[in-house]
Coordinates of N, CA and C and ligand atoms in Angstrom, one line a residue:
G1 N 0.8 -1.1 0.0 CA 0.0 0.0 0.0 C 0.9 1.2 0.1
G2 N 0.3 2.3 -0.4 CA 1.2 3.6 -0.5 C 0.4 4.7 -1.0
A3 N 1.0 5.7 -1.5 CA 0.6 7.0 -2.0 C -0.7 6.8 -2.7
G4 N -1.9 7.6 -2.2 CA -3.1 7.7 -3.2 C -3.8 6.3 -3.2
D5 N -3.4 5.4 -2.3 CA -4.3 4.1 -2.7 C -5.7 4.2 -1.8
L6 N -5.9 5.2 -1.1 CA -7.2 5.5 -0.3 C -7.9 6.5 -0.8
L7 N -7.3 7.1 -2.1 CA -8.1 8.3 -2.7 C -9.6 8.0 -2.8
G8 N -10.4 8.9 -2.5 CA -12.0 8.7 -2.5 C -12.6 7.9 -1.7
R9 N -11.8 7.2 -0.8 CA -12.5 6.5 0.3 C -12.9 7.4 1.4
R10 N -13.9 7.2 2.1 CA -14.3 7.8 3.3 C -13.8 7.0 4.5
I11 N -13.1 7.5 5.5 CA -12.6 6.8 6.7 C -13.0 7.4 8.0
V12 N -13.7 6.8 8.7 CA -13.9 7.2 10.3 C -13.0 6.5 11.2
V13 N -12.4 7.5 11.9 CA -11.7 6.8 13.0 C -12.0 7.5 14.5
S14 N -12.2 6.7 15.4 CA -12.2 7.3 16.9 C -10.9 6.9 17.6
A15 N -10.6 8.0 18.3 CA -9.3 7.7 19.1 C -9.4 8.5 20.4
G16 N -8.6 8.0 21.4 CA -8.4 8.6 22.7 C -9.3 7.9 23.7
P17 N -9.3 8.4 24.9 CA -10.3 8.0 25.9 C -11.6 8.4 25.9
T18 N -12.6 8.1 26.6 CA -13.8 9.0 27.0 C -13.6 9.2 28.4
Y19 N -14.3 10.4 28.8 CA -14.4 10.7 30.3 C -15.9 10.8 30.5
E20 N -16.3 10.1 31.6 CA -17.7 10.1 32.0 C -17.7 10.9 33.4
D21 N -18.3 11.9 33.3 CA -18.4 12.9 34.5 C -19.0 12.3 35.6
L22 N -18.6 12.5 36.9 CA -19.2 12.1 38.3 C -19.7 13.6 38.8
D23 N -19.0 14.6 38.7 CA -19.5 15.8 39.3 C -18.6 16.9 38.4
P24 N -18.7 18.1 38.7 CA -18.0 19.1 37.9 C -16.4 19.0 37.8
V25 N -15.9 18.1 38.8 CA -14.5 18.2 38.7 C -13.7 16.8 38.6
R26 N -14.8 15.7 38.6 CA -14.1 14.3 38.6 C -14.9 13.5 37.4
Y27 N -14.0 12.6 37.1 CA -14.6 11.7 35.9 C -14.1 10.3 36.0
V28 N -14.8 9.3 35.3 CA -14.4 7.9 35.3 C -13.7 7.7 33.8
G29 N -12.6 7.3 33.6 CA -12.1 7.0 32.3 C -11.1 6.0 32.3
N30 N -10.6 5.8 30.8 CA -9.6 5.0 30.6 C -8.3 5.6 30.4
R31 N -7.1 4.8 30.6 CA -5.8 5.3 30.2 C -5.7 5.3 28.6
S32 N -5.6 6.2 28.0 CA -5.2 6.4 26.5 C -4.8 7.5 26.1
S33 N -3.7 7.5 25.1 CA -3.0 8.7 24.8 C -3.8 9.2 23.5
G34 N -4.4 8.2 22.7 CA -4.9 8.5 21.6 C -3.9 8.6 20.3
K35 N -2.5 8.2 20.7 CA -1.6 8.2 19.6 C -1.9 7.1 18.5
M36 N -2.3 6.0 18.8 CA -2.6 4.9 17.7 C -3.6 5.4 16.9
G37 N -4.9 6.1 17.3 CA -5.9 6.5 16.4 C -5.4 7.6 15.6
F38 N -4.6 8.5 16.3 CA -4.4 9.8 15.6 C -3.3 9.5 14.4
A39 N -2.5 8.3 14.7 CA -1.6 7.9 13.6 C -2.2 7.3 12.4
I40 N -3.3 6.5 12.7 CA -4.2 5.9 11.7 C -4.7 7.0 10.7
A41 N -5.4 8.0 11.5 CA -6.0 9.1 10.7 C -5.0 9.8 9.9
A42 N -3.9 10.0 10.4 CA -2.9 10.8 9.5 C -2.5 10.1 8.5
A43 N -2.3 8.7 8.7 CA -1.8 7.9 7.6 C -2.7 7.8 6.7
A44 N -4.1 7.5 6.9 CA -5.1 7.5 5.9 C -5.3 8.7 5.0
A45 N -5.3 9.9 5.8 CA -5.2 11.2 5.1 C -4.1 11.3 4.0
R46 N -2.9 10.9 4.4 CA -1.6 11.0 3.6 C -1.9 10.2 2.2
R47 N -2.6 8.9 2.6 CA -2.8 8.1 1.4 C -4.2 8.5 0.6
G48 N -4.7 9.5 1.0 CA -5.7 10.1 -0.1 C -7.1 10.1 0.5
A49 N -7.5 9.3 1.6 CA -8.8 9.2 2.1 C -9.3 10.5 2.7
E50 N -10.5 10.6 2.6 CA -11.3 11.7 3.5 C -11.5 11.1 4.8
V51 N -10.9 11.7 5.8 CA -10.9 11.2 7.2 C -11.6 12.2 8.0
T52 N -12.5 11.5 8.9 CA -13.3 12.2 10.2 C -12.7 11.6 11.3
L53 N -12.0 12.3 12.3 CA -11.3 11.8 13.4 C -12.3 12.1 14.5
V54 N -12.9 11.2 15.2 CA -13.8 11.6 16.5 C -12.8 11.4 17.7
A55 N -12.3 12.6 18.2 CA -11.3 12.3 19.4 C -11.8 12.7 20.7
G56 N -11.7 11.8 21.6 CA -11.9 12.0 23.0 C -10.8 13.1 23.5
P57 N -10.8 13.4 24.8 CA -10.0 14.3 25.3 C -8.5 13.9 25.3
V58 N -7.8 14.4 24.5 CA -6.3 14.0 24.4 C -5.6 15.4 24.1
H59 N -4.2 15.4 24.3 CA -3.4 16.5 24.0 C -2.5 16.2 22.7
L60 N -3.3 16.1 21.6 CA -2.5 15.9 20.4 C -3.0 16.9 19.3
P61 N -2.0 17.3 18.3 CA -2.4 18.2 17.2 C -3.2 17.3 16.1
T62 N -4.2 18.1 15.6 CA -4.8 17.5 14.4 C -3.9 17.3 13.4
P63 N -4.0 16.0 12.8 CA -3.0 15.5 11.5 C -3.5 16.4 10.4
A64 N -2.6 16.7 9.6 CA -2.9 17.3 8.2 C -3.9 16.7 7.5
G65 N -4.9 17.5 7.1 CA -6.1 17.1 6.1 C -7.0 16.4 6.6
V66 N -7.1 16.2 8.1 CA -8.0 15.4 8.7 C -9.2 16.5 9.4
H67 N -10.5 15.9 9.2 CA -11.6 16.8 9.8 C -11.8 16.1 11.2
R68 N -11.6 16.9 12.1 CA -11.6 16.4 13.6 C -12.8 16.9 14.4
V69 N -13.5 15.9 15.0 CA -14.6 16.4 15.9 C -14.2 15.8 17.4
D70 N -14.2 17.1 18.2 CA -13.8 16.6 19.8 C -15.0 16.2 20.5
V71 N -15.0 15.0 21.1 CA -16.0 14.7 22.2 C -15.3 14.5 23.5
R72 N -16.3 14.2 24.5 CA -15.9 13.8 26.0 C -16.3 12.6 26.4
S73 N -17.6 12.3 26.2 CA -18.1 11.1 26.9 C -18.4 9.9 25.9
A74 N -18.6 8.6 26.1 CA -19.1 7.7 25.5 C -20.3 8.2 24.5
A75 N -21.3 8.6 25.2 CA -22.4 8.8 24.4 C -22.1 9.9 23.3
Q76 N -21.4 10.9 23.7 CA -21.1 12.0 22.5 C -20.2 11.3 21.5
L77 N -19.5 10.4 21.8 CA -18.5 9.7 20.8 C -19.5 9.0 19.8
R78 N -20.4 8.3 20.3 CA -21.5 7.5 19.5 C -22.2 8.4 18.5
D79 N -22.8 9.5 19.1 CA -23.4 10.4 18.3 C -22.6 10.9 17.0
A80 N -21.3 11.4 17.4 CA -20.4 11.9 16.5 C -20.0 10.8 15.5
V81 N -19.9 9.6 15.9 CA -19.4 8.5 14.8 C -20.6 8.3 13.9
L82 N -21.7 8.2 14.5 CA -23.0 7.8 13.6 C -23.1 9.0 12.6
A83 N -22.9 10.3 13.3 CA -23.3 11.2 12.2 C -22.2 11.4 11.0
A84 N -21.2 10.9 11.3 CA -20.0 10.7 10.2 C -20.2 9.8 9.3
L85 N -21.2 8.9 9.4 CA -21.4 7.4 8.4 C -22.4 8.4 7.3
P86 N -22.3 7.9 6.1 CA -21.7 6.5 5.6 C -20.1 6.7 5.5
A87 N -19.5 5.6 5.5 CA -18.2 5.6 5.3 C -17.7 4.3 4.7
D88 N -16.5 4.1 4.1 CA -15.9 2.8 3.6 C -15.6 1.9 4.7
A89 N -14.8 2.7 5.8 CA -14.3 2.0 6.9 C -14.7 2.8 8.1
Y90 N -14.7 2.0 9.3 CA -14.8 2.5 10.5 C -13.7 1.9 11.5
I91 N -12.8 2.7 12.1 CA -11.7 2.1 12.8 C -11.8 2.6 14.3
G92 N -12.5 1.8 15.1 CA -12.7 2.1 16.4 C -11.5 1.9 17.3
A93 N -10.5 3.0 17.5 CA -9.3 2.9 18.2 C -9.5 3.6 19.6
A94 N -10.8 4.0 19.8 CA -11.0 4.8 21.1 C -11.0 3.9 22.2
A95 N -10.4 4.3 23.3 CA -10.7 3.5 24.7 C -11.8 3.9 25.3
V96 N -13.1 3.6 24.8 CA -14.4 4.0 25.4 C -14.5 3.3 26.7
A97 N -14.9 4.2 27.6 CA -15.4 3.7 29.0 C -16.4 2.9 28.7
D98 N -16.6 1.7 29.4 CA -17.7 0.6 29.5 C -18.9 1.2 30.3
Y99 N -18.6 1.9 31.4 CA -19.6 2.3 32.2 C -19.5 3.8 32.6
A100 N -20.6 4.3 32.8 CA -20.7 5.7 33.4 C -21.4 6.0 34.5
P101 N -21.1 6.9 35.3 CA -22.0 7.1 36.4 C -23.4 7.3 36.1
R102 N -24.4 6.8 36.9 CA -25.7 6.9 36.6 C -26.2 8.3 36.7
T103 N -25.6 9.1 37.7 CA -25.9 10.5 37.5 C -24.8 11.3 37.7
V104 N -24.9 12.5 37.2 CA -23.7 13.5 37.2 C -24.2 14.6 38.3
A105 N -23.4 14.5 39.4 CA -23.7 15.5 40.6 C -23.6 17.1 39.9
D106 N -24.6 17.7 40.3 CA -24.4 19.3 40.1 C -23.3 20.0 40.9
N107 N -23.0 19.7 42.0 CA -22.0 20.2 42.6 C -20.9 19.3 43.1
K108 N -19.8 19.7 43.5 CA -18.8 18.7 43.8 C -19.1 17.8 44.9
I109 N -18.9 16.5 44.8 CA -19.4 15.5 45.8 C -18.2 15.8 47.0
K110 N -18.9 16.0 48.2 CA -17.9 16.2 49.5 C -17.6 14.9 50.1
K111 N -16.5 14.8 50.8 CA -16.0 13.8 51.4 C -16.6 13.8 52.9
S112 N -17.2 12.5 53.4 CA -17.8 12.4 54.7 C -17.5 11.1 55.1
A113 N -18.3 10.2 54.6 CA -18.0 8.7 55.2 C -16.9 8.1 54.7
D114 N -16.4 7.1 55.2 CA -15.2 6.5 55.0 C -15.2 5.7 53.6
T115 N -16.5 5.4 53.1 CA -16.3 4.5 51.8 C -17.4 5.5 50.9
L116 N -17.5 5.3 49.6 CA -18.4 5.9 48.9 C -18.6 4.8 47.7
T117 N -20.0 4.7 47.5 CA -20.2 3.7 46.4 C -20.8 4.5 45.2
L118 N -20.3 4.1 44.1 CA -20.8 4.7 42.8 C -21.4 3.7 42.1
E119 N -22.6 4.2 41.6 CA -23.5 3.2 40.6 C -23.3 3.7 39.3
L120 N -22.7 2.7 38.3 CA -22.2 2.9 37.1 C -23.1 2.1 36.2
V121 N -23.5 2.8 35.0 CA -24.4 2.1 34.0 C -23.7 2.0 32.6
R122 N -24.0 0.7 31.9 CA -23.4 0.6 30.6 C -23.4 1.8 29.6
T123 N -22.4 2.1 28.9 CA -22.4 3.0 27.9 C -22.8 2.4 26.6
P124 N -23.2 3.2 25.5 CA -23.5 2.6 24.3 C -22.2 1.9 23.8
D125 N -22.3 0.8 23.1 CA -21.1 0.3 22.4 C -21.1 0.7 20.8
T126 N -20.4 1.8 20.6 CA -20.4 2.4 19.2 C -19.8 1.5 18.2
L127 N -19.0 0.7 18.5 CA -18.3 -0.3 17.6 C -19.4 -1.4 17.1
A128 N -19.9 -2.0 17.9 CA -21.1 -2.8 17.8 C -22.2 -2.2 17.0
E129 N -22.8 -0.9 17.4 CA -23.6 -0.2 16.7 C -23.3 0.0 15.4
V130 N -22.2 0.4 15.0 CA -21.7 0.8 13.7 C -21.8 -0.5 12.8
A131 N -21.4 -1.8 13.3 CA -21.3 -2.8 12.8 C -22.7 -3.4 12.3
A132 N -23.6 -3.1 13.1 CA -25.0 -3.6 13.0 C -25.9 -2.5 12.3
S133 N -25.3 -1.5 11.9 CA -26.1 -0.3 11.4 C -26.4 -0.5 9.9
K134 N -27.6 0.1 9.5 CA -28.0 0.0 7.9 C -26.9 0.6 7.1
S135 N -26.2 1.6 7.4 CA -25.0 2.1 6.6 C -23.8 1.3 7.1
R136 N -23.9 0.1 7.4 CA -22.4 -0.5 7.8 C -21.4 -0.3 6.9
P137 N -20.2 0.4 7.3 CA -19.0 0.3 6.5 C -18.6 -0.9 6.0
R138 N -18.0 -1.1 4.6 CA -17.6 -2.3 4.4 C -16.4 -2.9 5.2
C139 N -15.8 -2.1 5.7 CA -14.9 -2.6 6.8 C -14.7 -1.9 8.1
V140 N -15.2 -2.9 9.1 CA -15.3 -2.3 10.5 C -14.2 -2.9 11.3
V141 N -13.4 -2.2 12.0 CA -12.2 -2.6 12.8 C -12.2 -2.1 14.2
G142 N -12.0 -3.0 15.1 CA -12.0 -2.9 16.5 C -10.5 -2.9 17.0
F143 N -10.5 -2.5 18.2 CA -8.9 -2.6 19.0 C -9.5 -3.4 20.2
A144 N -8.6 -4.3 20.7 CA -8.8 -5.0 22.0 C -7.5 -4.8 22.7
A145 N -7.8 -4.1 23.9 CA -6.4 -4.0 24.8 C -6.7 -5.1 25.9
E146 N -6.0 -6.1 26.0 CA -6.2 -7.1 26.9 C -5.0 -7.4 27.9
T147 N -5.2 -8.0 28.9 CA -4.1 -8.2 30.0 C -3.9 -9.8 29.9
E148 N -4.7 -10.5 29.4 CA -4.5 -11.9 29.4 C -5.5 -12.7 28.3
N149 N -5.1 -13.7 27.9 CA -6.0 -14.6 26.9 C -6.2 -13.8 25.8
V150 N -5.4 -13.1 25.2 CA -5.4 -12.0 24.4 C -6.0 -12.5 22.9
E151 N -6.0 -13.6 22.4 CA -6.4 -14.2 21.1 C -8.0 -14.6 21.5
G152 N -8.2 -15.2 22.8 CA -9.4 -15.5 22.9 C -10.4 -14.5 23.0
H153 N -10.0 -13.4 23.7 CA -10.8 -12.2 24.0 C -11.1 -11.6 22.7
A154 N -10.0 -11.5 21.8 CA -10.1 -10.8 20.6 C -10.9 -11.5 19.5
R155 N -10.7 -12.7 19.4 CA -11.7 -13.4 18.6 C -13.1 -13.4 19.0
D156 N -13.4 -13.4 20.4 CA -14.7 -13.3 20.8 C -15.4 -12.0 20.5
K157 N -14.6 -11.0 20.6 CA -15.2 -9.6 20.1 C -15.5 -9.6 18.6
L158 N -14.4 -10.1 18.0 CA -14.6 -10.0 16.6 C -16.0 -10.7 15.9
R159 N -16.4 -11.7 16.8 CA -17.6 -12.7 16.4 C -18.8 -11.7 16.9
K160 N -18.6 -11.5 18.3 CA -20.0 -10.9 18.8 C -20.3 -9.4 18.3
K161 N -19.3 -8.8 18.0 CA -19.6 -7.4 17.5 C -19.6 -7.3 15.8
N162 N -19.3 -8.6 15.3 CA -19.5 -8.6 13.7 C -18.5 -7.6 13.2
L163 N -17.3 -7.8 13.5 CA -16.1 -7.0 13.1 C -15.4 -7.8 11.8
D164 N -14.9 -7.0 10.9 CA -14.0 -7.4 9.9 C -12.7 -7.8 10.4
L165 N -12.1 -7.0 11.3 CA -10.7 -7.0 11.7 C -10.7 -6.7 13.2
I166 N -10.0 -7.2 13.9 CA -9.6 -6.8 15.4 C -8.2 -6.7 15.6
A167 N -7.7 -5.7 16.1 CA -6.3 -5.4 16.5 C -6.1 -5.4 17.9
A168 N -5.4 -6.5 18.3 CA -5.3 -6.9 19.7 C -3.9 -6.4 20.1
N169 N -3.8 -5.9 21.3 CA -2.5 -5.6 21.9 C -2.4 -5.9 23.4
R170 N -1.4 -6.7 23.9 CA -1.2 -7.0 25.2 C -0.9 -5.7 26.2
V171 N -1.7 -5.5 27.1 CA -1.5 -4.3 28.0 C -0.4 -4.7 28.9
G172 N 0.6 -4.1 29.1 CA 1.7 -4.2 30.1 C 2.9 -4.5 29.6
L173 N 3.0 -4.9 28.4 CA 4.2 -5.4 27.8 C 5.2 -4.1 27.6
A174 N 6.6 -4.3 27.9 CA 7.4 -3.1 27.8 C 7.4 -2.5 26.4
G175 N 7.5 -1.3 26.0 CA 7.6 -0.5 24.9 C 6.5 -0.8 24.1
S176 N 5.2 -0.9 24.7 CA 4.1 -0.9 23.8 C 3.1 -0.3 24.6
G177 N 1.8 -0.1 24.1 CA 0.7 0.3 24.7 C 0.5 1.6 25.0
F178 N -0.2 2.2 26.2 CA -0.7 3.4 26.4 C 0.1 4.6 25.9
E179 N 1.0 5.0 26.5 CA 1.7 6.2 26.3 C 2.8 6.1 25.3
S180 N 3.2 4.8 25.0 CA 4.3 4.6 24.3 C 4.2 5.1 22.6
D181 N 5.2 5.3 22.0 CA 5.3 5.8 20.7 C 5.4 4.4 19.8
D182 N 5.8 3.3 20.5 CA 5.8 2.1 19.7 C 4.7 1.1 20.3
N183 N 4.3 0.1 19.5 CA 3.2 -0.9 19.7 C 3.7 -2.2 19.1
A184 N 2.8 -3.3 19.4 CA 2.9 -4.4 18.6 C 1.3 -4.8 18.6
L185 N 0.9 -5.3 17.5 CA -0.5 -5.6 17.4 C -0.6 -7.0 16.6
T186 N -1.5 -7.8 17.2 CA -2.0 -9.0 16.3 C -3.2 -8.6 15.7
V187 N -3.3 -8.8 14.3 CA -4.7 -8.4 13.8 C -5.4 -9.8 13.5
Y188 N -6.6 -9.8 13.9 CA -7.3 -11.2 13.5 C -8.5 -10.8 12.6
S189 N -8.6 -11.6 11.6 CA -9.9 -11.7 11.0 C -10.6 -13.1 11.2
A190 N -11.6 -13.2 10.5 CA -12.3 -14.5 10.6 C -11.5 -16.0 10.4
D191 N -10.5 -15.7 9.6 CA -9.8 -16.9 9.0 C -8.2 -16.8 9.1
A192 N -7.8 -15.5 9.8 CA -6.4 -15.3 9.8 C -6.0 -14.5 10.9
A193 N -4.7 -14.6 11.3 CA -3.9 -13.7 12.2 C -2.5 -13.1 11.6
R194 N -2.5 -11.8 11.6 CA -1.2 -11.2 11.2 C -0.6 -10.4 12.3
E195 N 0.7 -10.7 12.5 CA 1.5 -9.8 13.6 C 2.0 -8.6 12.8
L196 N 1.8 -7.6 13.6 CA 2.3 -6.1 13.2 C 3.3 -5.8 14.3
G197 N 4.6 -5.2 13.7 CA 5.4 -4.7 14.7 C 6.0 -5.8 15.6
P198 N 6.8 -5.4 16.7 CA 6.8 -4.1 17.3 C 7.4 -2.9 16.3
A199 N 6.8 -1.9 16.3 CA 7.2 -0.7 15.5 C 6.6 0.4 15.9
P200 N 7.1 1.6 15.4 CA 6.5 3.0 15.8 C 4.9 2.8 15.3
K201 N 4.2 3.7 16.1 CA 2.6 3.5 16.0 C 2.4 4.1 14.5
T202 N 3.3 5.2 13.8 CA 3.1 5.7 12.6 C 3.4 4.6 11.6
R203 N 4.2 3.6 11.8 CA 4.6 2.6 10.8 C 3.4 1.5 10.9
L204 N 3.0 1.2 12.1 CA 1.9 0.2 12.4 C 0.5 0.8 11.7
A205 N 0.3 2.1 11.8 CA -0.9 2.7 11.2 C -0.9 2.2 9.8
D206 N 0.1 2.4 9.0 CA 0.2 2.2 7.6 C 0.1 0.7 7.3
Q207 N 0.7 -0.1 8.1 CA 0.5 -1.7 8.1 C -1.0 -2.2 8.1
L208 N -1.5 -1.4 9.2 CA -3.0 -1.7 9.4 C -3.9 -1.2 8.2
L209 N -3.6 -0.2 7.6 CA -4.2 0.3 6.6 C -4.2 -0.5 5.4
D210 N -2.9 -1.1 5.2 CA -2.6 -2.0 4.0 C -3.7 -3.1 4.3
L211 N -3.9 -3.8 5.4 CA -5.0 -4.8 5.5 C -6.5 -4.2 5.2
I212 N -6.7 -3.1 5.6 CA -8.0 -2.5 5.4 C -8.1 -2.1 3.9
A213 N -7.2 -1.6 3.2 CA -7.1 -1.3 1.9 C -7.6 -2.5 1.0
E214 N -6.9 -3.8 1.4 CA -7.3 -5.0 0.8 C -8.8 -5.3 0.7
R215 N -9.4 -4.8 1.7 CA -10.8 -5.2 1.8 C -11.8 -4.0 1.3
L216 N -11.3 -2.9 0.8 CA -12.1 -1.8 0.2 C -12.4 -2.0 -1.2
Ligands
C5P301 O1 -15.4 -4.7 24.3 P1 -14.2 -3.8 24.3 O2 -14.5 -2.4 24.9 O3 -12.9 -4.5 24.9 O4 -14.1 -3.5 22.9 C1 -12.8 -2.6 22.4 C2 -13.4 -2.0 21.2 O5 -14.8 -1.7 21.1 C3 -12.6 -0.8 20.7 O6 -12.5 -0.9 19.3 C4 -13.5 0.3 21.3 O7 -13.2 1.4 20.6 C5 -15.0 -0.3 20.9 N1 -16.0 0.1 22.1 C6 -17.1 1.1 21.5 N2 -17.8 1.3 22.7 C7 -17.8 1.0 23.9 C8 -16.9 0.0 24.1 C9 -15.8 -0.3 23.3 O8 -16.9 1.5 20.6 N3 -18.8 1.3 24.8

């Protein structure tokens, strides 16, 4: 794959964490720098795609030629991604919070008792919703950050969320993951597995796009 091979393709990428507010000063969220998703958006635009990047709260510059939509919560991410369809591919690289506080307090929660119980409710699963939507992109790609049984959990998500590809990475390996500039991914499809890296996230992004371009 290379220069111009994604010309005329529409690609939607989500990146970064989501923050689920508890009160005006606190939130529940995942660890995520957004670097992998931003690298994918940058590489897709370089290769000619029309890219919408739905970004959670991160400190990263907008890649050249990319249309960026900033969001905070899982619910906002869902609305922004669905509004960006139709597309040829959706790449869900965001570390979306799976649970959000049932209620957001109007004022800062004060400390008093020794313990505090939070009630959390499931957030919408954007990836599954995109894959089930009437305007389903031809290629729907998920990410799976796992601490154990990486292949089992990744293949499970591939099937349950009806994905074309899932890129799995082991959380906690040195020189990979959250804040790192490098990563190593195993990309599963229904009938294959491909090892990408270890490599800089910019290079991994192009290798992942090669696998996606084959399917468009
Ligand atoms: O189920 P799990 O959260 O491990 O799946 C990870 C994949 O699903 C990622 O691609 C992530 O962006 C997506 N996801 C989502 N909405 C959620 C949870 C995860 O789109 N509420």
